[in-house]
CSV table of N, CA and C in Angstrom, one decimal:
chain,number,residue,atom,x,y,z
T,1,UNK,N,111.7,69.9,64.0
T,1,UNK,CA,112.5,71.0,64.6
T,1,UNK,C,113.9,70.9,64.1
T,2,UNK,N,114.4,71.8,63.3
T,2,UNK,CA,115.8,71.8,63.4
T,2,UNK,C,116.9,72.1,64.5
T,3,UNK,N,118.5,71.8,64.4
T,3,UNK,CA,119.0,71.8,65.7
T,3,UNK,C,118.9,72.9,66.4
T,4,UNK,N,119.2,74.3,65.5
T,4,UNK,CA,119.0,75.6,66.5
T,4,UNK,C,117.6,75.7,67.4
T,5,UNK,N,116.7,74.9,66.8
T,5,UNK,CA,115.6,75.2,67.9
T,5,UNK,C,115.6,74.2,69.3
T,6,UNK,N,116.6,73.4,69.0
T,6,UNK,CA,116.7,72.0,69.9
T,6,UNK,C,117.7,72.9,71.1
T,7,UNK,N,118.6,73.4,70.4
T,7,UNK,CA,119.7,74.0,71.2
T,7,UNK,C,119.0,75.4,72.3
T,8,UNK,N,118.0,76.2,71.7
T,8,UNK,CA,117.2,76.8,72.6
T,8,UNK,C,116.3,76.3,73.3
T,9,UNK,N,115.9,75.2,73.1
T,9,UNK,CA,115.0,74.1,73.9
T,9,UNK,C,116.2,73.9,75.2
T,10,UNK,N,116.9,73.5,74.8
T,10,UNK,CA,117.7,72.9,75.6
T,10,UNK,C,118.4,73.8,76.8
T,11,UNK,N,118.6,74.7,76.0
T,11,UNK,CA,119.1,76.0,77.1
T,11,UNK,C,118.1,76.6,78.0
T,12,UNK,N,116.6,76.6,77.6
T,12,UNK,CA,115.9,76.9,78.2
T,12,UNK,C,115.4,76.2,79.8
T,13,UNK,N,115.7,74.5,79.2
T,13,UNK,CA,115.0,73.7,80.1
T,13,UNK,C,116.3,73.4,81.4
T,14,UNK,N,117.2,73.8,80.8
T,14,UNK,CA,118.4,73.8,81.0
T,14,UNK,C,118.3,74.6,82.8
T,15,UNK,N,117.9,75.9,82.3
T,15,UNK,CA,117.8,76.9,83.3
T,15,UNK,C,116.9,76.4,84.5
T,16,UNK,N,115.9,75.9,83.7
T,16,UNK,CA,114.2,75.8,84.8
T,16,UNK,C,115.0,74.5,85.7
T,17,UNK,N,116.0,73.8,85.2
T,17,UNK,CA,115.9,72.5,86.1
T,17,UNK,C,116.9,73.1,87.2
T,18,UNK,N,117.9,74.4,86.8
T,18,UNK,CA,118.7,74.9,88.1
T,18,UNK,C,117.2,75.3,88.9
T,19,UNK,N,116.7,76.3,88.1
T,19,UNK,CA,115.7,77.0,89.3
T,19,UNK,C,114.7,76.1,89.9
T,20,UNK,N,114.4,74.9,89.5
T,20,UNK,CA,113.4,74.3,90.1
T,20,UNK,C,114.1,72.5,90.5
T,21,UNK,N,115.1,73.3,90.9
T,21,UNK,CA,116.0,71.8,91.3
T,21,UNK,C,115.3,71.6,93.2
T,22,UNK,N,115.3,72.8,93.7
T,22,UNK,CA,115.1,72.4,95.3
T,22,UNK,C,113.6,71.7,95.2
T,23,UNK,N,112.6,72.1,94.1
T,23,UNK,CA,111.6,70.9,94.3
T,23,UNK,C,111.5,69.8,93.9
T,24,UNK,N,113.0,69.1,93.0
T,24,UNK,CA,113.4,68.2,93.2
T,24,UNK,C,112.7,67.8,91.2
T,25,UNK,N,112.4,68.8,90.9
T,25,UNK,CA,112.1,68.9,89.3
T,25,UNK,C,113.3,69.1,88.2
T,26,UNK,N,114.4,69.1,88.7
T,26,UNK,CA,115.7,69.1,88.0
T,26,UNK,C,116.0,68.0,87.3
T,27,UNK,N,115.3,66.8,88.3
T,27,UNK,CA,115.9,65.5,87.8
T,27,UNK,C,114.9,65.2,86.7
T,28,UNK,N,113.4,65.1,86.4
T,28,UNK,CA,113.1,65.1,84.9
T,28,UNK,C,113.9,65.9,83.8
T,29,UNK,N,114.0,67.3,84.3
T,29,UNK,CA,114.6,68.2,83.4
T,29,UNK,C,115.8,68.2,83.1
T,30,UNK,N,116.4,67.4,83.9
T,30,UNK,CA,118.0,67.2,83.5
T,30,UNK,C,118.3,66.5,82.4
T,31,UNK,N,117.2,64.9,82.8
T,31,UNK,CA,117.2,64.6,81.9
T,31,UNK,C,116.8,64.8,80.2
T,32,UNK,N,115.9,65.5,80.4
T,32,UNK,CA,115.1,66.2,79.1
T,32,UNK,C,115.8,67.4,78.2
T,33,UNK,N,117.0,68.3,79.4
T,33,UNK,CA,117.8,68.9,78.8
T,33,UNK,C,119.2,67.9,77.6
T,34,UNK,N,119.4,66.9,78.4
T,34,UNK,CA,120.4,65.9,77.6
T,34,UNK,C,119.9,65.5,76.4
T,35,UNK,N,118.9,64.9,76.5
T,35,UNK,CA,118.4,64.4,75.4
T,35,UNK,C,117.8,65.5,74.1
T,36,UNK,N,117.5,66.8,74.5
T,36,UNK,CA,117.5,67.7,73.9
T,36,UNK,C,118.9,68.1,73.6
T,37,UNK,N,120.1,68.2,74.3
T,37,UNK,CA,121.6,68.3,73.5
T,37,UNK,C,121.7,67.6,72.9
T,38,UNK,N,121.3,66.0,73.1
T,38,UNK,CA,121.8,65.2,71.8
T,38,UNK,C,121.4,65.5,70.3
T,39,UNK,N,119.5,65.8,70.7
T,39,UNK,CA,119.3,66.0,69.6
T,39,UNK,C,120.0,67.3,68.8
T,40,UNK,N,120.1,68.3,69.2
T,40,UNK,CA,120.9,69.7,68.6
T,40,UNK,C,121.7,69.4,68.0
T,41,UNK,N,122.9,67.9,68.2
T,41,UNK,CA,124.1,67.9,67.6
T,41,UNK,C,124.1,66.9,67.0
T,42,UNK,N,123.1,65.9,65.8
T,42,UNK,CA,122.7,65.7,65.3
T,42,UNK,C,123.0,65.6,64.3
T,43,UNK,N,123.3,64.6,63.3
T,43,UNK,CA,123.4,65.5,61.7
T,43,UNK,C,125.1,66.4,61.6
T,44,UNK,N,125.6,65.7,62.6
T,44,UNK,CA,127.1,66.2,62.1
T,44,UNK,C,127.1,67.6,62.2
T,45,UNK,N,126.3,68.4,62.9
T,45,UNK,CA,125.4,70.0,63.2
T,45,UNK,C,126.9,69.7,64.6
T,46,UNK,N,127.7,70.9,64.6
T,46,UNK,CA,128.4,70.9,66.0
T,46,UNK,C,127.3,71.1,67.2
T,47,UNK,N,128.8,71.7,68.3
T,47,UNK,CA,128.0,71.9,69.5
T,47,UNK,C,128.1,73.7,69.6
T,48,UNK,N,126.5,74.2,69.7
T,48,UNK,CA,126.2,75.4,69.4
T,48,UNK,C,125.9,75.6,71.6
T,49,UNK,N,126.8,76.8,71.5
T,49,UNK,CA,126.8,77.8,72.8
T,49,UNK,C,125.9,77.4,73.2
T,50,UNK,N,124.8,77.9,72.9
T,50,UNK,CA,123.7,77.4,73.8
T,50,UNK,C,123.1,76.3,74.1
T,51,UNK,N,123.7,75.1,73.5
T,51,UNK,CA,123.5,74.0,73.8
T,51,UNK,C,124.2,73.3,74.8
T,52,UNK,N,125.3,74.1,74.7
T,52,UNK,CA,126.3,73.9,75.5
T,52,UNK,C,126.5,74.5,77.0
T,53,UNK,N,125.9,75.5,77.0
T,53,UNK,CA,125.8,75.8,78.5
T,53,UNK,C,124.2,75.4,78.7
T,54,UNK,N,123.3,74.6,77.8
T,54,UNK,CA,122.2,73.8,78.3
T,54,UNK,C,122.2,73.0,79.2
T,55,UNK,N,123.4,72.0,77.9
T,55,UNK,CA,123.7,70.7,78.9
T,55,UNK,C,124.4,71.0,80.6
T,56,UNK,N,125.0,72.3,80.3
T,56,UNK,CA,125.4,71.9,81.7
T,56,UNK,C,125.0,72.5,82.5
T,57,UNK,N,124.2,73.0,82.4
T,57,UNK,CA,123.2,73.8,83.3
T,57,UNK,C,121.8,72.3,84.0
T,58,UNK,N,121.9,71.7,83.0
T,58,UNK,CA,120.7,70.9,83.3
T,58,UNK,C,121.4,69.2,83.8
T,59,UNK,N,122.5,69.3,83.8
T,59,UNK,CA,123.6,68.6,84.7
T,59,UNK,C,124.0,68.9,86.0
T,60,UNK,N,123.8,70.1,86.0
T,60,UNK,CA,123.6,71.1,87.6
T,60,UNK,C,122.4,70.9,87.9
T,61,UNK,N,121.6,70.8,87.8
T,61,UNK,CA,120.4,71.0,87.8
T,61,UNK,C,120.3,69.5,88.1
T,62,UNK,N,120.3,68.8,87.6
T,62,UNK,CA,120.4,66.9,88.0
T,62,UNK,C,120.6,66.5,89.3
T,63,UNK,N,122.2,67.2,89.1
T,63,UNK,CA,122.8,67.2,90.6
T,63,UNK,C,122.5,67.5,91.9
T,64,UNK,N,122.2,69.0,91.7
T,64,UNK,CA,121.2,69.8,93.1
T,64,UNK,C,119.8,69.0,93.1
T,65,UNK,N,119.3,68.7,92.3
T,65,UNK,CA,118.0,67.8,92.7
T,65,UNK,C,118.4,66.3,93.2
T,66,UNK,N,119.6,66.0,93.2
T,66,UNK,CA,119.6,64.3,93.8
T,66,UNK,C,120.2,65.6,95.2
T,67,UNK,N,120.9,65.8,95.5
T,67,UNK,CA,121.4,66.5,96.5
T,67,UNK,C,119.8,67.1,97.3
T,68,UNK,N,119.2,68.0,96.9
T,68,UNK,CA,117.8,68.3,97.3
T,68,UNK,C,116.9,67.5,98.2
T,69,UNK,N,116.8,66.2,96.8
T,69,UNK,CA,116.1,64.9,97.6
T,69,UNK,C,116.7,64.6,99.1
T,70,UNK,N,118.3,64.2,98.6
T,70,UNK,CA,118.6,64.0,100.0
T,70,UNK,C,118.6,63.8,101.1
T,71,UNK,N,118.5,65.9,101.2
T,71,UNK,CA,118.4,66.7,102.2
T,71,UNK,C,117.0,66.4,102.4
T,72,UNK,N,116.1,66.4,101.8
T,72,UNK,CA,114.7,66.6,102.1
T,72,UNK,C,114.1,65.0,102.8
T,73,UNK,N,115.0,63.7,102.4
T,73,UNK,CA,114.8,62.6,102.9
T,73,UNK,C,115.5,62.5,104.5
T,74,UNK,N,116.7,63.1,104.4
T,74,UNK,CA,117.3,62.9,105.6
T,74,UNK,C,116.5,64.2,106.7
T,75,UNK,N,116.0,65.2,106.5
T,75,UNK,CA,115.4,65.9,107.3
T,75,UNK,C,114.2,65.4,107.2
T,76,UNK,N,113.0,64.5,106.9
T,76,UNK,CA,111.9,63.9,107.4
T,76,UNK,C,112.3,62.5,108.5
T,77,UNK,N,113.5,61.8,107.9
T,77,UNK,CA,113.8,61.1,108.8
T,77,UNK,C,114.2,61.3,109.9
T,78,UNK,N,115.1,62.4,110.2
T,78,UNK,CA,115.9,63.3,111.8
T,78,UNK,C,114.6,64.0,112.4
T,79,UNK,N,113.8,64.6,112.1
T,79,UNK,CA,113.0,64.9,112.4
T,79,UNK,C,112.3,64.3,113.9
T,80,UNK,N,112.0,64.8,115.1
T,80,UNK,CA,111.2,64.3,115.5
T,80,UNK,C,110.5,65.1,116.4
T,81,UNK,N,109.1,65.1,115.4
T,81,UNK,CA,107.8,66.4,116.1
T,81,UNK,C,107.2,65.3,117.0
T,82,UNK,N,107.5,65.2,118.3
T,82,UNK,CA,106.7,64.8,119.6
T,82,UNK,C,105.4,65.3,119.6
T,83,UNK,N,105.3,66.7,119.9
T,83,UNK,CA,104.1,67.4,120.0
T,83,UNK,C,103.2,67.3,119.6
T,84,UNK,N,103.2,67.1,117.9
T,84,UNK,CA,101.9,66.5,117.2
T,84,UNK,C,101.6,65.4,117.5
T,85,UNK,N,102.5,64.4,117.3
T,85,UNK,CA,101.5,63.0,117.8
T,85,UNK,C,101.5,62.8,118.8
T,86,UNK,N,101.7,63.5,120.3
T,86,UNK,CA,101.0,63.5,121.2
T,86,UNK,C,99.7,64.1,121.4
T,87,UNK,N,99.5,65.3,120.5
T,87,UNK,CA,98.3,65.8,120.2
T,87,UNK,C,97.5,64.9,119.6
T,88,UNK,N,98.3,64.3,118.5
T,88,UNK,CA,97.1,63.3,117.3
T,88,UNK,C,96.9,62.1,118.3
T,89,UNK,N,97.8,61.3,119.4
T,89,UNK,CA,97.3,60.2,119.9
T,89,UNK,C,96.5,60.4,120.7
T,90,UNK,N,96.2,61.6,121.5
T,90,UNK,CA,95.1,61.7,123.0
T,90,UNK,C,93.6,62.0,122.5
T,91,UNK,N,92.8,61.3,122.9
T,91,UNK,CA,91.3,61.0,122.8
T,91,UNK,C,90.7,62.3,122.8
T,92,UNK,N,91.0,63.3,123.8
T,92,UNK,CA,90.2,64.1,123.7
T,92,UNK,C,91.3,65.5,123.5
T,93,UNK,N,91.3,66.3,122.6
T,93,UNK,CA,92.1,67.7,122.4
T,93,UNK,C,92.4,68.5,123.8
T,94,UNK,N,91.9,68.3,124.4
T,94,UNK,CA,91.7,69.6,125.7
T,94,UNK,C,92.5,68.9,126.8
T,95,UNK,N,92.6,67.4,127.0
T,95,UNK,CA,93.6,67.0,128.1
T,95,UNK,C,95.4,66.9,127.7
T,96,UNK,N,95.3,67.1,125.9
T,96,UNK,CA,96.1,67.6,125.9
T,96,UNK,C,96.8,69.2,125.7
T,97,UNK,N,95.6,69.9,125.7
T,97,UNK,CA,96.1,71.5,126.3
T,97,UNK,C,96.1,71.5,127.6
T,98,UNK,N,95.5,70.8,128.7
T,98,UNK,CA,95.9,71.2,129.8
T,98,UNK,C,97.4,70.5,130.4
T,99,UNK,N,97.9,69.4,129.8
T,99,UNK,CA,99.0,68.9,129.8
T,99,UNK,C,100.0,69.4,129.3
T,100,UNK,N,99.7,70.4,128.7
T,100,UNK,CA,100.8,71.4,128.0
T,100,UNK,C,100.9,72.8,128.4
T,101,UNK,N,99.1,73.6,128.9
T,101,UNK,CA,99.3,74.9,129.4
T,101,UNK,C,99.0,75.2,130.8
T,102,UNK,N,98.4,73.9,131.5
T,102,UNK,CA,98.0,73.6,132.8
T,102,UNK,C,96.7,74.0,132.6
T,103,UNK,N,95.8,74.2,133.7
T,103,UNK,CA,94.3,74.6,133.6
T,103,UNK,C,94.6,76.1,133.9
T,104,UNK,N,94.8,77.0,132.9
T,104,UNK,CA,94.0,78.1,132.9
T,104,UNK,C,93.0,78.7,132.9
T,105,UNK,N,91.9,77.8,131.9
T,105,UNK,CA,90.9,78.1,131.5
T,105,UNK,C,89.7,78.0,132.6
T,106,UNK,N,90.1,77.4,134.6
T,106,UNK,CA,89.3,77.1,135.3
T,106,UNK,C,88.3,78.5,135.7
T,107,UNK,N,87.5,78.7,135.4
T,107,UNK,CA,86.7,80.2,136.1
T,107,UNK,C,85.8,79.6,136.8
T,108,UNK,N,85.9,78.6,138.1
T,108,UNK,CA,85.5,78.0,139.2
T,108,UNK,C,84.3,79.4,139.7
T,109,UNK,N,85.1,80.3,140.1
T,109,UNK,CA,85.1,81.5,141.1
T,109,UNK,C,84.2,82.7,140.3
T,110,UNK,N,82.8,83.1,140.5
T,110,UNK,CA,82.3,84.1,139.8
T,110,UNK,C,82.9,85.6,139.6
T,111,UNK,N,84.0,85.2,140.8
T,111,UNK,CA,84.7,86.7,141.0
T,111,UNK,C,85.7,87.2,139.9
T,112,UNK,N,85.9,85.4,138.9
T,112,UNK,CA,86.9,85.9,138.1
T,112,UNK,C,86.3,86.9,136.7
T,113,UNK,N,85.4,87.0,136.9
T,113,UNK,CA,84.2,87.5,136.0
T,113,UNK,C,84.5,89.0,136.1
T,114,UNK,N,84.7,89.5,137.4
T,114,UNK,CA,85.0,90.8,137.1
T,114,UNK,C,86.2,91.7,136.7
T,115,UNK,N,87.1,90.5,136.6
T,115,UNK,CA,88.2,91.3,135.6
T,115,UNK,C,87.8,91.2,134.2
T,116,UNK,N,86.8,90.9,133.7
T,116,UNK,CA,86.6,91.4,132.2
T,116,UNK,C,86.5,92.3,132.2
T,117,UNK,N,87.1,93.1,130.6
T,117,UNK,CA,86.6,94.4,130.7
T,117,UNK,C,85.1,95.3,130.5
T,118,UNK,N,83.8,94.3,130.6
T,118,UNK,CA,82.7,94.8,130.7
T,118,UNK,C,81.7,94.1,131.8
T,119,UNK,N,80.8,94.7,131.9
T,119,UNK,CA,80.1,94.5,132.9
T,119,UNK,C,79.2,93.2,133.0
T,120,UNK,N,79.2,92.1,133.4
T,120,UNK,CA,78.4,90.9,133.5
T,120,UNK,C,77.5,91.0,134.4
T,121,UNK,N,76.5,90.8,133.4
T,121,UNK,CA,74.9,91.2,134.3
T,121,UNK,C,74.3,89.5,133.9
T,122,UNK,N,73.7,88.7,134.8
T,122,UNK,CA,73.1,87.8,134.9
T,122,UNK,C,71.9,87.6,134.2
T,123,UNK,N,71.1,88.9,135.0
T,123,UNK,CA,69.8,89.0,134.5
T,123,UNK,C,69.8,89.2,133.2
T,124,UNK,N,70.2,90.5,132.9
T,124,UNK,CA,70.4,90.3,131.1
T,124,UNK,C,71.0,89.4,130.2
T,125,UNK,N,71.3,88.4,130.6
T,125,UNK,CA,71.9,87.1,129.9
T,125,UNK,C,70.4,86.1,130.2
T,126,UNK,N,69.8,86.2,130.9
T,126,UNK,CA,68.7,85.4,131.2
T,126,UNK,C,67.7,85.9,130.0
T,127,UNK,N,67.8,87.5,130.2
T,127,UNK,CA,66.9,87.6,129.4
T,127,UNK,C,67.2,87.9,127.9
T,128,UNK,N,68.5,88.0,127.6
T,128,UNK,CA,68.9,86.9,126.2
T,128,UNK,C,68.6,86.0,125.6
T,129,UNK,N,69.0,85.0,126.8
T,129,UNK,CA,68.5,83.4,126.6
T,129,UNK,C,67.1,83.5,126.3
T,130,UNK,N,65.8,84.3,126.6
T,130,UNK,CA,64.1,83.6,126.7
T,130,UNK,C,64.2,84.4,125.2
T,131,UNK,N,65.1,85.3,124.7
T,131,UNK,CA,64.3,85.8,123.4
T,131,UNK,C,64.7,84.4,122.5
């Protein structure tokens, strides 16, 4: 590759490490954008525009990804979801929904049957069940 294509390399990867810095992909590409400006200026070859706002795009791009990480280290660590691992530590799923939404779910009473909105026939559930 000669330098002008190094310098479009570089500008290119330059950009992807700003746009893909919050997934924390900046920091390969930052680096890979440098070492792609080095090569461009090579050979006593100056420093060509686009190499030049490569490098520092992928310098930005470095930076917002250590900054990124950070943030994404320090918010797993402040974090604190109770709810799930009270859910993930109780034996059975359901004494932790009634711990949380009380017993709704009790239809003790046949009467509560008739607020559905259709008609509950016994018999014809029996004779459901024999087919």
């Amino acid at each position: 590759m000669n330098e002008e294509q190094y310098s479009v390399a570089c500008l290119i990867v330059g950009i992807l490490s700003c746009v893909l810095c919050c997934m924390c992909f900046g920091l390969p590409l930052g680096i890979v954008g440098i070492v792609l400006f080095v090569l461009s200026t090579r050979n006593g070859h100056g420093i060509d525009a686009k190499a030049g706002i490569g490098l520092a795009l992928s310098i930005l791009g470095f930076i917002l990804s250590i900054v990124a990480a950070i943030v994404i280290f320090i918010g797993i660590i402040v974090s604190n979801d109770n709810s799930y691992s009270s859910y993930r530590d109780n034996s059975n799923p359901f004494e932790y929904f009634i711990e949380e939404y009380g017993d709704s779910l009790d239809y003790d009473d046949i009467d509560d049957y008739q607020n559905l909105p259709y008609y509950f026939d016994e018999n014809e559930d029996a004779k459901i069940n024999e087919l």
